[in-house]
Coordinates of C-alpha atoms in Angstrom, one line a residue:
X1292 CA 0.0 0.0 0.0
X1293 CA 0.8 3.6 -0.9
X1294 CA 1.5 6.3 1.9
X1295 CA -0.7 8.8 3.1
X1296 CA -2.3 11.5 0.9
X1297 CA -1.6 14.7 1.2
X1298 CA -3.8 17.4 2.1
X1299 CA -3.0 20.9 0.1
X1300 CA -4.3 23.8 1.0
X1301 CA -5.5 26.1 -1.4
X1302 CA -3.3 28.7 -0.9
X1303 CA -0.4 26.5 -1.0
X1304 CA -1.7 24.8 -4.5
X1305 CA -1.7 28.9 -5.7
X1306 CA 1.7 29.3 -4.7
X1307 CA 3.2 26.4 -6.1
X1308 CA 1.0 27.3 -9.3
X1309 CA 2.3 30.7 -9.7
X1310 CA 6.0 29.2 -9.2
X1311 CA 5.4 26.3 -11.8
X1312 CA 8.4 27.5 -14.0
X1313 CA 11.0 27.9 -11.6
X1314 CA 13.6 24.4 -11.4
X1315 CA 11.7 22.1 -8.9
X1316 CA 14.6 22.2 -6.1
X1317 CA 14.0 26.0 -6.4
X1318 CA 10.4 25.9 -5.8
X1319 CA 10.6 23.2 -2.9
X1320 CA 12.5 25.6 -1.4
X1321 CA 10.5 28.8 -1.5
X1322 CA 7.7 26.5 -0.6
X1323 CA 9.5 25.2 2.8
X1324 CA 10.8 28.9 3.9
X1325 CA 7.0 30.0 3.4
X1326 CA 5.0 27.1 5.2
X1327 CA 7.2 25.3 6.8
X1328 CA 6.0 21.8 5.9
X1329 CA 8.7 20.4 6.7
X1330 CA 6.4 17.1 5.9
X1331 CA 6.3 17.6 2.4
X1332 CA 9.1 16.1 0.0
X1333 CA 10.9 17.4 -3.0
X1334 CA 9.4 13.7 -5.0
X1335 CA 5.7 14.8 -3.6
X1336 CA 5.9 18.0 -5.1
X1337 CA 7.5 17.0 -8.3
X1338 CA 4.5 14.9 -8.3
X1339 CA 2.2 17.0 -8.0
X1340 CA 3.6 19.0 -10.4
X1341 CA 3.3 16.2 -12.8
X1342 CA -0.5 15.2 -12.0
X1343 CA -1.2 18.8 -12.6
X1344 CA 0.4 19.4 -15.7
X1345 CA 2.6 21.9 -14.5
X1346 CA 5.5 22.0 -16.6
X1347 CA 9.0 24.1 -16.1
X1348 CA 9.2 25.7 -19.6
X1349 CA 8.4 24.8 -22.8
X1350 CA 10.4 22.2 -24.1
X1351 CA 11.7 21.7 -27.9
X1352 CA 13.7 18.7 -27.9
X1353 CA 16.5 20.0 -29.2
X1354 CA 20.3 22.0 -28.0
X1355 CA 20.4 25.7 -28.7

């Protein structure tokens, strides 16, 4: 069996939403210093990232 879910708050979804671009250890970062979840693991936010179709930046497949 899976662990717990994890309860967001919805002010918590906005800030993570509003940071979506910045590079994930960035963002898990931020999000620590401002709610200090301490609970909440750089995998579970990637993950939510992910199951919300939050992307860093576009993404063209190719060197520039």
């Amino acid at each position: 069996m899976k662990g717990q879910r994890i309860a967001w708050s919805a002010a918590e979804l906005a800030f993570i939403k509003r940071r979506r671009t910045k590079p994930r250890l960035e963002l898990h970062a931020a999000f620590i210093a401002k709610f200090g979840r301490s609970d909440i693991s750089l995998s579970a936010l990637c993950s939510l990232c992910k199951r919300s179709g939050w992307l860093t930046g576009p993404r063209a497949g190719r060197f520039k």
